[in-house]
Amino acid sequence: MKKHVYYLSLIVLLFCGFTSKAQKITVAVAANVQYVVEELIPIFKMETGIDVDIVVGSSGKLTAQIAEGAPFDVFVSADMKYPNELYHKGLATVPAKEYAQGKLVLWTNTHGIQPTSDLKILLQGSIVKVAVANPKTAPYGEAAEQAMKYYKVYNQVKDKLVYGESIGQTQQFINTKAAEIGFIAKSQVLTDEMMGKGFWIEIDKKSYAPLMQGAVILKHGKATNAYAAKHFFEFLYTKEARTIFKKYGYIVSEKND
Amino acid sequence: MIDLQPFWITFQLALITTALLFVIAIPLAYWLAHSKSKFKSIIETLVSMPLVLPPSVLGFYFLVAFGPSHGLGQFIEHYFNTRLVFSFGGLVVASVIYSLPFMVHPIQSGFSGLSPYLKEASYSLGKSRMDTLRHVLLPNIKASLLTGIVLTFAHTIGEFGVVLMIGGNIPGQTRVASIAIYDEVEAMNYHSANVYAGILFAVTFVILLTVYFVNHRYAITKRL
C-alpha cells in the first residue's frame, strides 16, 4: 500500500514538473491568418521559449467553440465583431485590438479563366461554380457577398455559389478545381505553396466593408497561462510580426509602436 | 422562421439512395451469399470498406474524382453534362457508396441463412432461377430486406462528413439537415439547431422503433 502511494506521488510530481516547465498556449486562429501565425510561432518560441499550438477554423466557428468553453488562450479573429462579442460576454479580457486589415482576392486555378476586377467574369457560362466562405460564419465570405452586390452580379451569380465552411475549405474547392473560381484572402495566394498557381486579382477595397482583423486574450488564457498568453498577444503587434503580416498582403497600421 | 427545406432534401436523398441500393444490393448480396469465386473476399472487403473508413477519406476521394479536372468527373461532365461535386446527384452517388454495406450485409446474411433445400426444391419443381429468387427466396427473407432498407435510409439521414466535403452547403440542393444543424450551431443560432436536431431525433427514433417492432412480429409469426 505504502509503495503504491509512493509511486503515485512520484507520477504526480513528474506531471507537475512537466506542466510548470514547458509553457504552452493554444491559439485559435481564423483560417486566413494561419500562414502568418505559423511563421510567427518559431520566432516567438525562440524569443520566449513558449510553445504555441494552433487551432484553425472560421472565426464564427471558433467563437462558438470558445463560447462553449473551448480551452483556447488567445483568439486571432478575421474581424472585430466576433472577438468583441466574446469580450461582451466576459470571455475575453480585453476588447478586440486590430492587428491587420485583410484583402479579398478573386482566385482561379482553372486554365483559361482570367479573373476581372469588375467580377463580370463570374457571369460567363464557362464558370459553373463560384466558391465563397460561408458568410454566416466567415468574414471573408461576408466581404465576398458585399463585393458581388456592389458590382451588381450577385443575383445572377447566386445559383453558382458553393459555400466553404471556412476560407480554408473555400481555397481547397478552388485548388482542386471543383469550383472554377472563388473569393479567398490575399494571404492565401501569397503562401509558398500557392505562389504562381493559377491567377488572382485583388478586389477593389471600396466594394466591401474593411476587413479589420482583431485579436483578444481569452478568459481561459488569463486564468491558466496569463504570462504566456499576454506575451503572444503583444507579440502580434510588434515590428517583427508586422513585417510578416505585410509579406502576406495585409495592411498594418504603423502607429501602434 | 425555421426553414424546413433541409429536411426535404435529406428525405429525398435517403429515399433515392435506398431505392437505388435496394436494386443494386439484391443481386450483389445473392452473389456474395452463394459464390465460391476467389474474388469473393475482395468484393466483400470492398463492400464493407465504407463501414470502417472515415467519411473524410471518402469525401476527399469523391471531391477529387468528381471534380471536372479528373478523369471520372471530366467523363461525366462531357457525356452527361452534369457535375457531381456540389450537386444533389453527386450526393446520391456518394450516399450509394457510403451506405452500401448497410443494405448488402443484412440481405446477404438473409440469403446465407436460408436452407439450400428451399432453392433445390424450387429448381426441381421446374422454376427458373429468377422465379425462385422472386417467389421463393426473397419472400423468405422479408425481415432482412426490411432491415436493409431501414438501416440504409437511417444511415443516409445521418450522413455528415461526406456531404460536408463535397456538398458545398448550397440551400435547396446540398444543404441537408445534418449540415444545417452544424451551420446553425456554428452561427450560434441554438434555437434553430435545437429544432432541427429534435426533428431528426424524433424521426430516426420512430423509424428504428418501427423496424424492431415489425421484426419482432415476424419472428413471432415464424415461430407459430
Short mmCIF file of C-alpha atoms in Angstrom, two decimals:
data_model
loop_
_atom_site.label_atom_id
_atom_site.label_comp_id
_atom_site.label_asym_id
_atom_site.label_seq_id
_atom_site.Cartn_x
_atom_site.Cartn_y
_atom_site.Cartn_z
CA MET A 1 0.00 0.00 0.00
CA LYS A 2 2.74 2.37 1.02
CA LYS A 3 4.61 1.51 -2.13
CA HIS A 4 1.58 2.48 -4.23
CA VAL A 5 1.31 5.83 -2.58
CA TYR A 6 4.97 6.38 -3.19
CA TYR A 7 4.74 5.61 -6.89
CA LEU A 8 1.58 7.61 -7.28
CA SER A 9 3.12 10.68 -5.72
CA LEU A 10 6.15 10.20 -7.93
CA ILE A 11 3.98 10.23 -11.02
CA VAL A 12 2.04 13.24 -9.84
CA LEU A 13 5.28 15.06 -9.14
CA LEU A 14 6.56 14.21 -12.60
CA PHE A 15 3.48 15.67 -14.22
CA CYS A 16 3.70 18.79 -12.10
CA GLY A 17 7.27 19.19 -13.25
CA PHE A 18 6.28 18.93 -16.88
CA THR A 19 3.44 21.36 -16.76
CA SER A 20 5.27 24.10 -14.94
CA LYS A 21 8.39 23.80 -17.04
CA ALA A 22 7.12 23.66 -20.62
CA GLN A 23 4.99 26.74 -21.18
CA LYS A 24 2.45 26.12 -23.84
CA ILE A 25 -0.52 28.06 -25.09
CA THR A 26 -3.29 27.26 -27.53
CA VAL A 27 -4.25 29.93 -30.01
CA ALA A 28 -7.48 29.89 -32.02
CA VAL A 29 -6.69 31.27 -35.47
CA ALA A 30 -9.01 32.39 -38.25
CA ALA A 31 -8.18 30.39 -41.36
CA ASN A 32 -6.91 33.34 -43.37
CA VAL A 33 -4.17 34.22 -40.82
CA GLN A 34 -2.91 30.71 -40.22
CA TYR A 35 0.09 31.12 -42.52
CA VAL A 36 1.21 34.26 -40.73
CA VAL A 37 0.77 32.70 -37.31
CA GLU A 38 2.61 29.57 -38.40
CA GLU A 39 5.52 31.74 -39.41
CA LEU A 40 5.34 33.73 -36.18
CA ILE A 41 5.44 30.69 -33.91
CA PRO A 42 9.10 29.68 -34.36
CA ILE A 43 10.24 33.29 -33.88
CA PHE A 44 8.08 33.62 -30.79
CA LYS A 45 9.37 30.31 -29.45
CA MET A 46 12.97 31.39 -29.99
CA GLU A 47 12.47 34.65 -28.17
CA THR A 48 10.38 33.41 -25.25
CA GLY A 49 10.69 29.63 -25.11
CA ILE A 50 6.91 29.36 -25.15
CA ASP A 51 5.30 26.69 -27.31
CA VAL A 52 2.20 27.55 -29.31
CA ASP A 53 -0.45 25.15 -30.57
CA ILE A 54 -2.92 26.48 -33.11
CA VAL A 55 -6.50 25.56 -33.88
CA VAL A 56 -7.67 26.78 -37.27
CA GLY A 57 -11.28 27.45 -38.31
CA SER A 58 -13.69 30.12 -39.41
CA SER A 59 -14.00 32.98 -36.92
CA GLY A 60 -17.65 32.21 -36.29
CA LYS A 61 -16.99 28.56 -35.59
CA LEU A 62 -14.11 29.34 -33.23
CA THR A 63 -16.24 31.92 -31.43
CA ALA A 64 -18.99 29.36 -30.92
CA GLN A 65 -16.42 26.91 -29.59
CA ILE A 66 -14.95 29.47 -27.21
CA ALA A 67 -18.43 30.41 -26.01
CA GLU A 68 -18.94 26.74 -25.16
CA GLY A 69 -15.76 26.61 -23.12
CA ALA A 70 -13.04 25.59 -25.58
CA PRO A 71 -9.67 25.86 -23.78
CA PHE A 72 -8.06 28.48 -26.02
CA ASP A 73 -5.80 31.19 -24.64
CA VAL A 74 -5.71 33.76 -27.43
CA PHE A 75 -8.11 34.28 -30.33
CA VAL A 76 -6.83 35.74 -33.59
CA SER A 77 -10.02 36.53 -35.49
CA ALA A 78 -10.73 37.61 -39.06
CA ASP A 79 -12.86 40.52 -37.88
CA MET A 80 -13.63 42.69 -34.84
CA LYS A 81 -17.22 41.54 -34.35
CA TYR A 82 -16.60 38.02 -33.08
CA PRO A 83 -13.82 38.82 -30.59
CA ASN A 84 -15.81 41.80 -29.29
CA GLU A 85 -18.80 39.55 -28.85
CA LEU A 86 -16.65 37.35 -26.63
CA TYR A 87 -15.46 40.40 -24.73
CA HIS A 88 -19.03 41.49 -24.03
CA LYS A 89 -19.84 38.01 -22.80
CA GLY A 90 -16.92 38.23 -20.40
CA LEU A 91 -14.97 35.53 -22.21
CA ALA A 92 -12.18 37.83 -23.36
CA THR A 93 -10.19 40.06 -21.07
CA VAL A 94 -9.69 42.98 -23.48
CA PRO A 95 -11.74 44.44 -26.31
CA ALA A 96 -10.62 43.34 -29.77
CA LYS A 97 -7.47 45.07 -30.91
CA GLU A 98 -6.83 45.35 -34.63
CA TYR A 99 -3.63 43.70 -35.78
CA ALA A 100 -4.11 43.94 -39.54
CA GLN A 101 -6.55 44.60 -42.35
CA GLY A 102 -7.17 41.83 -44.82
CA LYS A 103 -7.74 41.95 -48.55
CA LEU A 104 -10.14 39.95 -50.66
CA VAL A 105 -8.99 38.37 -53.91
CA LEU A 106 -10.70 36.51 -56.71
CA TRP A 107 -8.68 33.40 -57.49
CA THR A 108 -8.86 30.72 -60.12
CA ASN A 109 -6.79 27.61 -60.63
CA THR A 110 -8.59 26.57 -63.80
CA HIS A 111 -6.82 27.02 -67.08
CA GLY A 112 -8.17 29.62 -69.48
CA ILE A 113 -10.00 31.80 -66.98
CA GLN A 114 -8.75 35.30 -66.35
CA PRO A 115 -10.31 36.95 -63.30
CA THR A 116 -11.53 40.51 -63.83
CA SER A 117 -11.84 43.17 -61.17
CA ASP A 118 -15.41 44.09 -62.18
CA LEU A 119 -16.46 40.48 -61.43
CA LYS A 120 -18.23 40.21 -64.82
CA ILE A 121 -16.16 37.08 -65.41
CA LEU A 122 -18.43 35.30 -62.92
CA LEU A 123 -21.34 35.61 -65.36
CA GLN A 124 -19.57 33.61 -68.05
CA GLY A 125 -21.01 30.23 -68.98
CA SER A 126 -17.66 28.52 -68.56
CA ILE A 127 -17.89 29.24 -64.84
CA VAL A 128 -20.22 26.70 -63.28
CA LYS A 129 -19.36 27.08 -59.62
CA VAL A 130 -18.11 30.04 -57.62
CA ALA A 131 -16.67 29.27 -54.17
CA VAL A 132 -17.11 31.63 -51.22
CA ALA A 133 -16.71 31.12 -47.50
CA ASN A 134 -19.96 30.75 -45.55
CA PRO A 135 -20.99 34.39 -44.97
CA LYS A 136 -22.76 33.39 -41.77
CA THR A 137 -19.52 32.47 -40.03
CA ALA A 138 -16.61 33.68 -42.14
CA PRO A 139 -15.93 37.42 -42.50
CA TYR A 140 -14.29 36.91 -45.91
CA GLY A 141 -17.46 35.25 -47.12
CA GLU A 142 -19.42 38.27 -46.00
CA ALA A 143 -16.98 40.55 -47.84
CA ALA A 144 -17.29 38.47 -51.00
CA GLU A 145 -21.06 38.80 -50.89
CA GLN A 146 -20.78 42.57 -50.44
CA ALA A 147 -18.41 42.83 -53.39
CA MET A 148 -20.73 40.84 -55.66
CA LYS A 149 -23.61 43.07 -54.64
CA TYR A 150 -21.50 46.19 -55.20
CA TYR A 151 -20.70 45.13 -58.76
CA LYS A 152 -24.33 44.06 -59.25
CA VAL A 153 -23.62 40.49 -60.22
CA TYR A 154 -24.88 38.82 -57.05
CA ASN A 155 -28.37 37.92 -58.28
CA GLN A 156 -27.06 36.25 -61.41
CA VAL A 157 -24.20 34.51 -59.63
CA LYS A 158 -26.26 33.36 -56.65
CA ASP A 159 -27.10 29.98 -58.15
CA LYS A 160 -23.45 29.27 -58.87
CA LEU A 161 -22.30 29.80 -55.32
CA VAL A 162 -20.90 26.98 -53.21
CA TYR A 163 -20.04 27.58 -49.59
CA GLY A 164 -16.86 26.52 -47.83
CA GLU A 165 -17.19 26.15 -44.09
CA SER A 166 -14.13 28.39 -43.70
CA ILE A 167 -11.94 30.34 -46.08
CA GLY A 168 -9.60 27.32 -45.92
CA GLN A 169 -12.16 24.93 -47.39
CA THR A 170 -13.07 27.58 -49.96
CA GLN A 171 -9.48 27.64 -51.14
CA GLN A 172 -9.45 23.85 -51.29
CA PHE A 173 -12.57 23.86 -53.52
CA ILE A 174 -10.81 26.14 -56.00
CA ASN A 175 -7.47 24.41 -55.68
CA THR A 176 -8.96 21.02 -56.57
CA LYS A 177 -10.81 22.74 -59.45
CA ALA A 178 -14.13 21.53 -58.06
CA ALA A 179 -15.12 25.20 -58.41
CA GLU A 180 -13.63 27.20 -61.28
CA ILE A 181 -13.18 30.40 -59.33
CA GLY A 182 -13.80 31.88 -55.93
CA PHE A 183 -13.13 34.53 -53.32
CA ILE A 184 -10.40 33.99 -50.76
CA ALA A 185 -7.97 36.05 -48.69
CA LYS A 186 -4.93 37.61 -50.28
CA SER A 187 -2.76 35.91 -47.67
CA GLN A 188 -3.75 32.56 -49.11
CA VAL A 189 -2.46 33.23 -52.62
CA LEU A 190 0.83 34.55 -51.25
CA THR A 191 1.87 31.36 -49.47
CA ASP A 192 4.83 29.40 -50.79
CA GLU A 193 2.63 26.55 -51.99
CA MET A 194 0.23 28.79 -53.89
CA MET A 195 2.76 31.17 -55.42
CA GLY A 196 2.38 31.16 -59.19
CA LYS A 197 -0.56 28.78 -59.09
CA GLY A 198 -3.50 29.96 -61.18
CA PHE A 199 -4.47 33.62 -61.44
CA TRP A 200 -5.73 36.06 -58.89
CA ILE A 201 -6.84 39.65 -58.83
CA GLU A 202 -7.33 41.93 -55.87
CA ILE A 203 -10.89 43.15 -55.35
CA ASP A 204 -11.23 46.91 -55.02
CA LYS A 205 -11.41 47.78 -51.31
CA LYS A 206 -14.30 50.18 -51.88
CA SER A 207 -16.62 47.29 -52.76
CA TYR A 208 -16.65 45.68 -49.32
CA ALA A 209 -16.53 46.79 -45.71
CA PRO A 210 -12.92 46.89 -44.44
CA LEU A 211 -11.74 43.52 -43.16
CA MET A 212 -10.40 44.80 -39.86
CA GLN A 213 -9.00 41.83 -38.04
CA GLY A 214 -8.68 41.81 -34.28
CA ALA A 215 -7.28 39.59 -31.57
CA VAL A 216 -8.15 39.10 -27.89
CA ILE A 217 -6.74 37.39 -24.83
CA LEU A 218 -9.32 34.91 -23.65
CA LYS A 219 -10.51 34.33 -20.13
CA HIS A 220 -9.12 30.82 -20.21
CA GLY A 221 -5.73 32.21 -21.21
CA LYS A 222 -5.67 34.70 -18.38
CA ALA A 223 -6.68 32.08 -15.87
CA THR A 224 -4.19 29.39 -16.86
CA ASN A 225 -1.37 30.96 -18.87
CA ALA A 226 -1.59 34.65 -18.06
CA TYR A 227 2.01 35.49 -18.82
CA ALA A 228 2.39 33.45 -21.99
CA ALA A 229 -0.98 34.47 -23.41
CA LYS A 230 -0.32 38.17 -22.85
CA HIS A 231 3.12 37.78 -24.35
CA PHE A 232 1.82 36.16 -27.50
CA PHE A 233 -0.97 38.71 -27.83
CA GLU A 234 1.53 41.57 -27.60
CA PHE A 235 3.85 39.81 -30.00
CA LEU A 236 1.20 40.18 -32.75
CA TYR A 237 1.70 43.94 -32.65
CA THR A 238 5.50 44.02 -32.74
CA LYS A 239 7.50 45.22 -35.69
CA GLU A 240 8.65 41.68 -36.43
CA ALA A 241 5.11 40.41 -36.66
CA ARG A 242 4.04 43.38 -38.76
CA THR A 243 6.72 42.61 -41.34
CA ILE A 244 5.31 39.12 -41.73
CA PHE A 245 1.73 40.38 -41.94
CA LYS A 246 2.81 42.72 -44.72
CA LYS A 247 4.58 39.92 -46.54
CA TYR A 248 1.24 38.10 -46.73
CA GLY A 249 -0.53 41.11 -48.22
CA TYR A 250 -2.14 42.56 -45.09
CA ILE A 251 -2.33 46.25 -44.38
CA VAL A 252 -0.87 47.06 -40.97
CA SER A 253 -1.01 50.41 -39.30
CA GLU A 254 2.35 51.76 -38.23
CA LYS A 255 1.08 53.86 -35.37
CA ASN A 256 0.93 51.32 -32.55
CA ASP A 257 4.64 51.13 -31.89
CA MET B 1 -38.86 31.07 -39.08
CA ILE B 2 -37.50 27.56 -39.32
CA ASP B 3 -36.56 26.56 -42.83
CA LEU B 4 -37.74 23.01 -43.46
CA GLN B 5 -36.10 22.64 -46.83
CA PRO B 6 -33.03 20.80 -45.49
CA PHE B 7 -35.36 18.06 -44.30
CA TRP B 8 -36.97 17.59 -47.70
CA ILE B 9 -33.55 17.31 -49.25
CA THR B 10 -32.45 14.84 -46.61
CA PHE B 11 -35.51 12.65 -47.07
CA GLN B 12 -35.31 12.81 -50.86
CA LEU B 13 -31.68 11.82 -50.66
CA ALA B 14 -32.43 8.97 -48.27
CA LEU B 15 -35.34 7.75 -50.37
CA ILE B 16 -33.49 7.77 -53.68
CA THR B 17 -30.38 6.23 -52.14
CA THR B 18 -32.42 3.46 -50.54
CA ALA B 19 -34.31 2.68 -53.74
CA LEU B 20 -31.12 2.53 -55.81
CA LEU B 21 -29.30 0.45 -53.24
CA PHE B 22 -32.17 -1.99 -52.96
CA VAL B 23 -31.90 -2.73 -56.66
CA ILE B 24 -28.12 -2.93 -56.56
CA ALA B 25 -27.81 -4.90 -53.36
CA ILE B 26 -30.09 -7.87 -54.10
CA PRO B 27 -28.00 -9.33 -56.94
CA LEU B 28 -24.78 -8.38 -55.18
CA ALA B 29 -25.84 -9.97 -51.89
CA TYR B 30 -27.14 -13.05 -53.72
CA TRP B 31 -23.81 -13.47 -55.44
CA LEU B 32 -21.86 -12.93 -52.22
CA ALA B 33 -24.02 -15.46 -50.38
CA HIS B 34 -23.66 -18.21 -52.99
CA SER B 35 -20.47 -17.60 -54.90
CA LYS B 36 -17.35 -19.66 -54.39
CA SER B 37 -15.28 -17.35 -56.57
CA LYS B 38 -11.83 -16.37 -55.41
CA PHE B 39 -12.74 -12.71 -55.91
CA LYS B 40 -15.47 -13.03 -53.33
CA SER B 41 -13.25 -11.95 -50.45
CA ILE B 42 -12.07 -8.90 -52.35
CA ILE B 43 -15.60 -7.83 -53.24
CA GLU B 44 -16.76 -8.48 -49.70
CA THR B 45 -13.94 -6.31 -48.37
CA LEU B 46 -14.72 -3.50 -50.78
CA VAL B 47 -18.40 -3.58 -49.84
CA SER B 48 -17.51 -3.35 -46.15
CA MET B 49 -14.91 -0.58 -46.53
CA PRO B 50 -17.36 2.33 -46.06
CA LEU B 51 -18.15 0.88 -42.62
CA VAL B 52 -14.67 1.49 -41.32
CA LEU B 53 -13.26 4.27 -43.49
CA PRO B 54 -13.64 7.75 -42.04
CA PRO B 55 -16.17 9.71 -44.10
CA SER B 56 -13.46 12.29 -44.70
CA VAL B 57 -11.46 9.73 -46.68
CA LEU B 58 -14.45 9.01 -48.92
CA GLY B 59 -15.24 12.72 -49.11
CA PHE B 60 -11.73 13.54 -50.20
CA TYR B 61 -11.71 10.86 -52.89
CA PHE B 62 -15.12 11.96 -54.16
CA LEU B 63 -14.06 15.60 -54.23
CA VAL B 64 -11.07 14.78 -56.37
CA ALA B 65 -12.74 12.12 -58.53
CA PHE B 66 -15.94 14.09 -59.18
CA GLY B 67 -14.12 17.35 -59.92
CA PRO B 68 -14.02 18.45 -63.55
CA SER B 69 -10.25 18.20 -63.79
CA HIS B 70 -10.02 14.47 -63.25
CA GLY B 71 -10.91 11.53 -65.46
CA LEU B 72 -14.21 10.46 -63.97
CA GLY B 73 -15.53 13.97 -63.36
CA GLN B 74 -14.48 15.02 -66.84
CA PHE B 75 -16.16 12.00 -68.39
CA ILE B 76 -19.41 12.64 -66.55
CA GLU B 77 -19.35 16.32 -67.36
CA HIS B 78 -18.70 15.64 -71.02
CA TYR B 79 -21.22 12.86 -71.58
CA PHE B 80 -23.92 13.62 -69.06
CA ASN B 81 -23.43 17.35 -68.90
CA THR B 82 -23.58 17.39 -65.11
CA ARG B 83 -21.07 17.89 -62.35
CA LEU B 84 -21.15 15.64 -59.33
CA VAL B 85 -19.37 17.88 -56.84
CA PHE B 86 -21.70 20.40 -55.25
CA SER B 87 -24.82 18.80 -56.66
CA PHE B 88 -27.67 16.66 -55.43
CA GLY B 89 -26.74 13.97 -57.96
CA GLY B 90 -23.28 13.81 -56.51
CA LEU B 91 -24.68 13.34 -53.03
CA VAL B 92 -26.79 10.45 -54.32
CA VAL B 93 -23.77 8.72 -55.86
CA ALA B 94 -21.71 9.31 -52.73
CA SER B 95 -24.51 8.06 -50.47
CA VAL B 96 -24.99 4.91 -52.51
CA ILE B 97 -21.34 4.02 -51.96
CA TYR B 98 -21.31 5.23 -48.38
CA SER B 99 -24.39 3.21 -47.38
CA LEU B 100 -23.66 0.13 -49.49
CA PRO B 101 -22.76 -2.21 -46.60
CA PHE B 102 -25.88 -1.25 -44.70
CA MET B 103 -28.03 -2.67 -47.47
CA VAL B 104 -25.84 -5.56 -48.61
CA HIS B 105 -24.94 -7.09 -45.24
CA PRO B 106 -28.46 -7.79 -43.92
CA ILE B 107 -29.64 -9.17 -47.27
CA GLN B 108 -26.52 -11.29 -47.65
CA SER B 109 -26.94 -12.83 -44.22
CA GLY B 110 -30.61 -13.34 -45.02
CA PHE B 111 -29.70 -15.36 -48.12
CA SER B 112 -26.99 -17.27 -46.26
CA GLY B 113 -29.43 -18.21 -43.53
CA LEU B 114 -31.87 -19.88 -45.92
CA SER B 115 -31.77 -23.63 -46.18
CA PRO B 116 -30.32 -24.77 -49.54
CA TYR B 117 -33.19 -27.27 -49.81
CA LEU B 118 -35.54 -24.38 -50.43
CA LYS B 119 -33.75 -23.45 -53.61
CA GLU B 120 -33.25 -27.01 -54.72
CA ALA B 121 -36.89 -27.89 -54.20
CA SER B 122 -37.91 -24.93 -56.31
CA TYR B 123 -35.47 -25.88 -59.08
CA SER B 124 -36.62 -29.49 -59.10
CA LEU B 125 -40.18 -28.28 -59.47
CA GLY B 126 -39.05 -26.63 -62.67
CA LYS B 127 -38.85 -23.00 -61.57
CA SER B 128 -36.19 -20.81 -63.17
CA ARG B 129 -33.54 -19.08 -61.07
CA MET B 130 -35.28 -15.75 -61.48
CA ASP B 131 -38.64 -17.19 -60.42
CA THR B 132 -37.02 -18.93 -57.49
CA LEU B 133 -35.43 -15.71 -56.35
CA ARG B 134 -38.61 -13.68 -56.70
CA HIS B 135 -41.19 -16.11 -55.39
CA VAL B 136 -39.25 -18.34 -53.04
CA LEU B 137 -36.09 -16.74 -51.70
CA LEU B 138 -36.99 -13.07 -51.35
CA PRO B 139 -40.33 -13.66 -49.61
CA ASN B 140 -38.46 -15.76 -47.08
CA ILE B 141 -36.03 -13.00 -46.13
CA LYS B 142 -38.53 -10.18 -45.76
CA ALA B 143 -37.15 -9.28 -42.35
CA SER B 144 -33.62 -8.93 -43.75
CA LEU B 145 -34.87 -6.83 -46.64
CA LEU B 146 -36.70 -4.55 -44.27
CA THR B 147 -33.65 -4.23 -42.03
CA GLY B 148 -31.52 -3.32 -45.04
CA ILE B 149 -33.99 -0.73 -46.25
CA VAL B 150 -34.40 0.92 -42.90
CA LEU B 151 -30.73 0.91 -41.96
CA THR B 152 -29.82 2.42 -45.32
CA PHE B 153 -32.48 5.07 -45.01
CA ALA B 154 -31.48 5.96 -41.47
CA HIS B 155 -27.78 5.90 -42.23
CA THR B 156 -28.24 8.26 -45.18
CA ILE B 157 -30.18 10.66 -42.98
CA GLY B 158 -27.24 10.60 -40.59
CA GLU B 159 -24.67 11.27 -43.27
CA PHE B 160 -22.48 14.24 -42.49
CA GLY B 161 -18.77 14.07 -43.20
CA VAL B 162 -19.02 13.17 -46.86
CA VAL B 163 -21.66 15.82 -47.52
CA LEU B 164 -19.59 18.42 -45.70
CA MET B 165 -16.69 17.74 -48.02
CA ILE B 166 -18.43 17.54 -51.39
CA GLY B 167 -21.75 19.29 -50.86
CA GLY B 168 -20.77 22.94 -50.75
CA ASN B 169 -23.72 23.74 -48.46
CA ILE B 170 -26.00 25.00 -51.24
CA PRO B 171 -29.50 25.83 -49.98
CA GLY B 172 -32.13 23.75 -51.76
CA GLN B 173 -29.59 21.40 -53.29
CA THR B 174 -26.97 20.06 -50.93
CA ARG B 175 -27.78 21.62 -47.58
CA VAL B 176 -29.09 18.52 -45.84
CA ALA B 177 -30.44 18.55 -42.31
CA SER B 178 -27.23 17.41 -40.63
CA ILE B 179 -25.30 20.20 -42.36
CA ALA B 180 -27.99 22.74 -41.48
CA ILE B 181 -27.61 21.80 -37.82
CA TYR B 182 -23.84 22.18 -37.97
CA ASP B 183 -24.32 25.53 -39.67
CA GLU B 184 -26.77 26.85 -37.10
CA VAL B 185 -24.56 25.76 -34.21
CA GLU B 186 -21.58 27.50 -35.79
CA ALA B 187 -23.59 30.65 -36.26
CA MET B 188 -24.74 30.30 -32.63
CA ASN B 189 -28.41 30.00 -33.57
CA TYR B 190 -29.00 27.40 -30.93
CA HIS B 191 -32.75 27.69 -31.23
CA SER B 192 -32.89 26.55 -34.86
CA ALA B 193 -30.23 23.95 -34.19
CA ASN B 194 -32.37 22.61 -31.39
CA VAL B 195 -35.47 22.39 -33.55
CA TYR B 196 -33.62 20.67 -36.40
CA ALA B 197 -31.89 18.26 -34.05
CA GLY B 198 -35.17 17.49 -32.27
CA ILE B 199 -36.95 16.67 -35.50
CA LEU B 200 -34.14 14.39 -36.67
CA PHE B 201 -34.04 12.66 -33.30
CA ALA B 202 -37.76 12.00 -33.34
CA VAL B 203 -37.85 10.80 -36.94
CA THR B 204 -34.95 8.36 -36.53
CA PHE B 205 -36.41 7.07 -33.29
CA VAL B 206 -39.74 6.31 -34.95
CA ILE B 207 -38.08 4.65 -37.93
CA LEU B 208 -35.94 2.36 -35.82
CA LEU B 209 -38.76 1.60 -33.44
CA THR B 210 -40.89 0.51 -36.38
CA VAL B 211 -38.21 -1.88 -37.56
CA TYR B 212 -37.72 -3.51 -34.21
CA PHE B 213 -41.44 -3.76 -33.74
CA VAL B 214 -42.07 -5.28 -37.15
CA ASN B 215 -39.09 -7.63 -36.95
CA HIS B 216 -40.30 -8.84 -33.61
CA ARG B 217 -43.69 -9.63 -35.11
CA TYR B 218 -42.04 -11.52 -37.97
CA ALA B 219 -40.10 -13.57 -35.50
CA ILE B 220 -43.28 -14.45 -33.64
CA THR B 221 -45.29 -15.40 -36.74
CA LYS B 222 -42.38 -17.51 -37.98
CA ARG B 223 -42.31 -19.43 -34.75
CA LEU B 224 -46.06 -20.13 -34.92
#
